[in-house]
Amino acid sequence: FLSLVAEFCCGFFVILILGNFWFFAVLYLLWLYLDWGTPCAGGRRSQWVRGWTVWKYFREYFPIHLIKTSELNPNHNYLLGFHPHGVLVAGAFGNFCTDPPFKNLFPGLTPYLHIMPIWFGCPFFREYIMSAGMVSASKESVSHVLNNEGGGHASVIVIGGAEESLNAHPGSLTLNILNRKGFIKMALKHGAHLVPVFSFGENELFKQVANPKGSWLRNVQEKLQKIMGFALPLFHARGVFQYSFGLIPYRQPINTVVGSPIPVKQNLNPTTEEIDQLHALYLQKLKKLFEEHKSNYGIPAHKSLIFE
């Protein structure tokens, strides 16, 4: 969905340049230059955009639900690790970029969904995603959010990133996390409490073309990812009036469970050992969260998370 909107925005900008509206295109480029750093400085959210009625229907389509398991004290800042990436990241968008799910369950906390910086280079589209509460996933941006002295900020990071979307097959429980420790270091440097979040149903929205590791398709996808910075999963789902083929996601429930916070004491210069220890604790809490709730959402008892 976001990709389609981005393409439309870029197409509209090209029309401005090629048509008789080049003056407006030049003005926008000037604005883009002056406003370039905003995605790394908290963005520019709009409660009006976040409250659009269309988001209510978006959440009800699947449907999307946010499940609270513990209180999050608004006097602290938090770093929420979101899993899994899936193809659409629908749970992250529906719960953290639209109102009222998160603010009703966690009053006093403001969520910021961090996404790849490349999206903020797209004319007009950047204005839309910032208005929904999305900001850059750069270190500078995460630091800006977590530096809030009064607390009340929650950085939401999809830990597995684009690479994990290539594992987004129905039934898949594989998470790309063993070598991802940057978010742990950021939590330590800012004293932000860590919160594991697991979104049950995220991988069930699309069927992806078989791409096991070592296959020619997977090799091509991984090479393109390194070049472009984002992955290109080949997927399909249902159409508007039929269920056999299309790009509309299947109507599968998405239940995003927010775990208990892991207290983190600020450490401006954490050692590798300290980072590894906290990372191991985070994996332990994430696995525990999954095991405690998997039976509620149709996951067989013999299935567990796979970390790689």
Coordinates of C-alpha atoms in Angstrom, one line a residue:
F1 CA 0.0 0.0 0.0
L2 CA 2.7 2.5 1.0
S3 CA 4.7 1.6 -2.1
L4 CA 1.7 2.4 -4.3
V5 CA 1.2 5.7 -2.6
A6 CA 4.9 6.5 -3.0
E7 CA 4.7 5.7 -6.7
F8 CA 1.7 7.9 -7.1
C9 CA 3.4 10.8 -5.3
C10 CA 6.6 10.5 -7.4
G11 CA 4.4 10.3 -10.6
F12 CA 2.6 13.5 -9.5
F13 CA 5.9 15.3 -9.0
V14 CA 7.1 14.3 -12.4
I15 CA 3.9 15.7 -13.9
L16 CA 4.6 19.0 -12.1
I17 CA 8.1 19.1 -13.7
L18 CA 7.0 18.1 -17.2
G19 CA 3.8 20.2 -17.2
N20 CA 3.2 23.9 -16.8
F21 CA 3.6 23.6 -13.1
W22 CA 7.4 23.5 -12.9
F23 CA 7.4 26.6 -10.7
F24 CA 5.6 24.6 -8.0
A25 CA 8.0 21.8 -8.4
V26 CA 11.0 24.2 -7.8
L27 CA 9.3 25.6 -4.7
Y28 CA 8.8 22.1 -3.4
L29 CA 12.4 21.2 -4.0
L30 CA 13.4 24.2 -2.0
W31 CA 11.1 23.1 0.8
L32 CA 12.6 19.6 0.6
Y33 CA 16.0 21.1 1.0
L34 CA 15.1 23.2 4.0
D35 CA 13.1 20.4 5.6
W36 CA 15.5 17.5 4.9
G37 CA 16.4 16.9 8.5
T38 CA 12.8 16.8 9.9
P39 CA 12.5 12.9 9.6
C40 CA 15.5 12.7 12.0
A41 CA 14.1 15.2 14.4
G42 CA 10.8 13.7 15.5
G43 CA 9.0 14.2 12.2
R44 CA 5.8 16.2 11.9
R45 CA 2.8 14.1 13.0
S46 CA -0.8 15.1 12.5
Q47 CA -3.5 13.9 14.8
W48 CA -6.0 14.7 12.0
V49 CA -4.3 12.3 9.6
R50 CA -3.8 9.6 12.3
G51 CA -7.5 9.8 13.0
W52 CA -8.8 9.4 9.5
T53 CA -11.9 7.2 9.3
V54 CA -10.2 5.0 6.6
W55 CA -7.8 3.7 9.2
K56 CA -10.7 2.3 11.3
Y57 CA -11.8 0.3 8.2
F58 CA -8.2 -0.7 7.6
R59 CA -7.9 -2.2 11.1
E60 CA -11.3 -3.9 10.8
Y61 CA -10.5 -5.5 7.5
F62 CA -8.0 -8.0 9.0
P63 CA -8.9 -7.2 11.9
I64 CA -5.9 -5.8 13.8
H65 CA -5.9 -5.8 17.6
L66 CA -3.3 -4.5 20.1
I67 CA -3.0 -6.5 23.3
K68 CA -1.5 -5.0 26.4
T69 CA 0.2 -7.4 28.9
S70 CA 1.8 -4.8 31.2
E71 CA 1.7 -1.1 32.2
L72 CA 4.2 1.2 30.5
N73 CA 5.0 4.1 32.8
P74 CA 4.9 7.4 30.7
N75 CA 7.6 8.8 32.9
H76 CA 10.1 6.6 31.0
N77 CA 11.1 6.3 27.3
Y78 CA 10.8 3.0 25.6
L79 CA 12.3 1.1 22.7
L80 CA 9.8 -1.4 21.3
G81 CA 11.2 -4.2 19.2
F82 CA 8.5 -5.3 16.7
H83 CA 8.5 -8.8 15.3
P84 CA 8.1 -10.2 12.6
H85 CA 8.5 -7.8 9.7
G86 CA 6.1 -9.7 7.4
V87 CA 5.5 -8.3 3.9
L88 CA 3.2 -5.4 4.8
V89 CA 4.2 -4.6 8.4
A90 CA 0.4 -4.1 8.8
G91 CA 0.4 -4.6 12.6
A92 CA 3.1 -1.9 13.1
F93 CA 1.3 0.6 10.9
G94 CA -2.3 -0.1 12.2
N95 CA -1.3 0.0 15.8
F96 CA 1.3 2.7 16.0
C97 CA 0.5 5.0 13.1
T98 CA -3.2 5.3 13.5
D99 CA -5.4 6.4 16.4
P100 CA -6.8 5.3 18.9
P101 CA -5.3 1.8 19.6
F102 CA -2.0 2.7 21.2
K103 CA -3.0 5.9 23.0
N104 CA -6.1 4.2 24.5
L105 CA -4.0 1.4 26.0
F106 CA -0.9 3.4 26.9
P107 CA -2.0 7.0 27.7
G108 CA 0.9 9.5 28.0
L109 CA 3.1 7.6 25.5
T110 CA 3.8 8.8 22.0
P111 CA 4.8 6.1 19.5
Y112 CA 7.3 6.8 16.7
L113 CA 7.6 4.1 14.0
H114 CA 11.1 4.1 12.5
I115 CA 11.4 3.2 8.8
M116 CA 14.1 3.2 6.2
P117 CA 15.5 6.7 5.5
I118 CA 15.1 6.1 1.7
W119 CA 11.3 6.6 2.0
F120 CA 11.8 10.2 3.1
G121 CA 13.4 11.1 -0.2
C122 CA 10.1 10.6 -2.0
P123 CA 8.4 13.9 -2.9
F124 CA 5.0 14.5 -1.1
F125 CA 5.0 10.9 0.2
R126 CA 7.4 11.9 2.9
E127 CA 4.9 14.5 4.2
Y128 CA 2.2 11.8 4.4
I129 CA 4.3 9.3 6.3
M130 CA 5.6 11.9 8.7
S131 CA 2.0 13.0 9.4
A132 CA 1.2 9.4 10.4
G133 CA 4.0 9.4 13.0
M134 CA 6.8 7.7 11.0
V135 CA 10.4 8.9 11.3
S136 CA 13.8 7.8 10.0
A137 CA 15.4 4.6 11.3
S138 CA 18.8 6.3 11.5
K139 CA 20.8 6.5 14.7
E140 CA 20.3 10.2 14.8
S141 CA 16.5 9.8 14.6
V142 CA 16.3 7.1 17.3
S143 CA 18.5 9.2 19.6
H144 CA 16.3 12.2 19.1
V145 CA 13.2 10.3 20.2
L146 CA 14.8 8.6 23.2
N147 CA 16.5 11.8 24.4
N148 CA 13.2 13.2 25.7
E149 CA 14.0 14.1 29.3
G150 CA 10.5 13.9 30.5
G151 CA 9.9 10.4 29.2
G152 CA 6.7 9.5 27.3
H153 CA 8.3 8.6 24.0
A154 CA 8.3 5.1 22.4
S155 CA 10.6 4.2 19.5
V156 CA 9.1 1.3 17.5
I157 CA 11.7 -0.5 15.5
V158 CA 11.0 -3.5 13.2
I159 CA 14.1 -5.4 14.2
G160 CA 14.3 -7.9 11.4
G161 CA 14.3 -5.2 8.7
A162 CA 13.9 -5.7 5.0
E163 CA 15.9 -8.9 5.1
E164 CA 13.3 -10.6 7.3
S165 CA 10.6 -9.9 4.7
L166 CA 12.1 -12.6 2.5
N167 CA 11.2 -15.1 5.2
A168 CA 7.6 -13.9 5.4
H169 CA 5.8 -17.1 4.4
P170 CA 2.6 -18.3 6.1
G171 CA 3.6 -20.3 9.1
S172 CA 7.1 -19.0 9.2
L173 CA 8.5 -18.2 12.7
T174 CA 12.1 -17.3 11.6
L175 CA 13.4 -14.0 12.9
N176 CA 16.6 -12.2 11.8
I177 CA 17.8 -11.0 15.1
L178 CA 21.0 -12.8 16.3
N179 CA 23.3 -10.3 14.7
R180 CA 21.1 -7.3 15.2
K181 CA 22.3 -5.5 18.3
G182 CA 22.3 -1.9 17.3
F183 CA 18.9 -1.4 19.0
I184 CA 20.3 -2.8 22.2
K185 CA 23.2 -0.4 22.2
M186 CA 20.8 2.5 21.6
A187 CA 18.6 1.4 24.5
L188 CA 21.7 1.3 26.8
K189 CA 23.0 4.7 25.7
H190 CA 19.7 6.4 26.4
G191 CA 18.5 4.3 29.3
A192 CA 15.3 3.4 27.4
H193 CA 13.4 0.4 28.6
L194 CA 13.2 -2.5 26.1
V195 CA 9.8 -3.9 25.2
P196 CA 9.4 -7.0 23.0
V197 CA 6.4 -7.0 20.7
F198 CA 5.2 -9.9 18.7
S199 CA 2.5 -9.6 16.0
F200 CA 0.7 -12.9 15.5
G201 CA -0.6 -13.3 12.0
E202 CA 1.8 -10.9 10.3
N203 CA 3.2 -13.6 8.1
E204 CA -0.2 -14.9 7.0
L205 CA -1.3 -12.0 4.9
F206 CA 0.4 -13.0 1.7
K207 CA 1.8 -16.1 -0.1
Q208 CA 5.4 -15.6 -1.2
V209 CA 7.1 -17.4 -4.1
A210 CA 9.3 -20.1 -2.7
N211 CA 12.8 -18.7 -2.1
P212 CA 14.7 -21.0 0.2
K213 CA 18.2 -19.9 1.2
G214 CA 20.7 -20.8 -1.5
S215 CA 18.1 -20.7 -4.3
W216 CA 18.8 -18.5 -7.3
L217 CA 15.8 -16.3 -6.5
R218 CA 16.9 -15.8 -2.9
N219 CA 20.5 -15.0 -4.1
V220 CA 19.1 -12.4 -6.5
Q221 CA 16.8 -10.9 -3.8
E222 CA 19.7 -10.6 -1.4
K223 CA 22.0 -8.9 -3.9
L224 CA 19.2 -6.4 -4.9
Q225 CA 18.7 -5.7 -1.2
K226 CA 22.3 -4.9 -0.7
I227 CA 22.3 -2.5 -3.7
M228 CA 18.9 -0.8 -3.1
G229 CA 18.6 -1.0 0.7
F230 CA 15.2 -2.7 0.6
A231 CA 14.0 -6.2 -0.2
L232 CA 11.8 -7.3 -3.1
P233 CA 9.7 -10.3 -2.0
L234 CA 7.6 -11.8 -4.8
F235 CA 4.2 -12.2 -3.2
H236 CA 0.5 -12.5 -4.0
A237 CA -2.8 -12.8 -2.1
R238 CA -6.4 -12.2 -3.2
G239 CA -8.2 -9.9 -5.6
V240 CA -11.2 -7.6 -5.1
F241 CA -13.9 -10.0 -6.2
Q242 CA -12.0 -13.3 -6.1
Y243 CA -9.7 -15.1 -3.6
S244 CA -7.3 -16.9 -5.9
F245 CA -4.9 -14.2 -7.0
G246 CA -4.2 -10.5 -6.4
L247 CA -2.3 -8.1 -4.3
I248 CA -4.9 -7.4 -1.7
P249 CA -3.8 -9.1 1.6
Y250 CA -5.9 -11.9 2.9
R251 CA -8.3 -11.2 5.7
Q252 CA -6.3 -12.8 8.5
P253 CA -6.4 -11.5 12.1
I254 CA -3.4 -9.7 13.3
N255 CA -2.9 -9.7 17.1
T256 CA 0.0 -7.5 18.2
V257 CA 1.0 -8.4 21.7
V258 CA 3.1 -5.8 23.7
G259 CA 5.2 -7.5 26.3
S260 CA 6.5 -6.4 29.7
P261 CA 9.3 -3.8 29.8
I262 CA 12.9 -4.8 30.5
P263 CA 14.4 -2.1 32.7
V264 CA 17.6 -0.6 31.3
K265 CA 20.0 1.6 33.2
Q266 CA 21.7 4.3 31.1
N267 CA 25.2 3.5 30.0
L268 CA 26.8 6.0 27.6
N269 CA 29.7 3.6 26.7
P270 CA 28.4 0.0 27.0
T271 CA 30.9 -2.7 26.4
T272 CA 30.4 -5.5 23.9
E273 CA 29.8 -7.9 26.8
E274 CA 27.1 -5.7 28.3
I275 CA 25.4 -5.4 24.9
D276 CA 25.5 -9.2 24.5
Q277 CA 24.1 -9.8 27.9
L278 CA 21.1 -7.5 27.4
H279 CA 20.6 -8.9 23.9
A280 CA 20.5 -12.4 25.3
L281 CA 17.9 -11.2 28.0
Y282 CA 15.8 -9.6 25.3
L283 CA 15.8 -12.8 23.2
Q284 CA 14.7 -14.7 26.3
K285 CA 11.8 -12.3 27.1
L286 CA 10.7 -12.3 23.4
K287 CA 10.6 -16.1 23.3
K288 CA 8.7 -16.2 26.6
L289 CA 6.2 -13.7 25.3
F290 CA 5.6 -15.8 22.2
E291 CA 5.3 -19.1 24.2
E292 CA 2.8 -17.6 26.6
H293 CA 0.5 -16.3 23.9
K294 CA 0.9 -18.7 20.9
S295 CA -1.9 -21.0 21.9
N296 CA -4.3 -18.0 21.9
Y297 CA -3.6 -17.4 18.2
G298 CA -3.6 -20.8 16.6
I299 CA 0.1 -21.6 16.8
P300 CA 0.7 -25.4 17.5
A301 CA 2.3 -26.3 20.8
H302 CA 5.3 -27.9 19.1
K303 CA 6.3 -24.7 17.2
S304 CA 8.7 -22.2 18.5
L305 CA 10.6 -19.1 17.3
I306 CA 13.7 -19.6 15.3
F307 CA 16.4 -17.0 15.7
E308 CA 19.0 -16.6 13.0

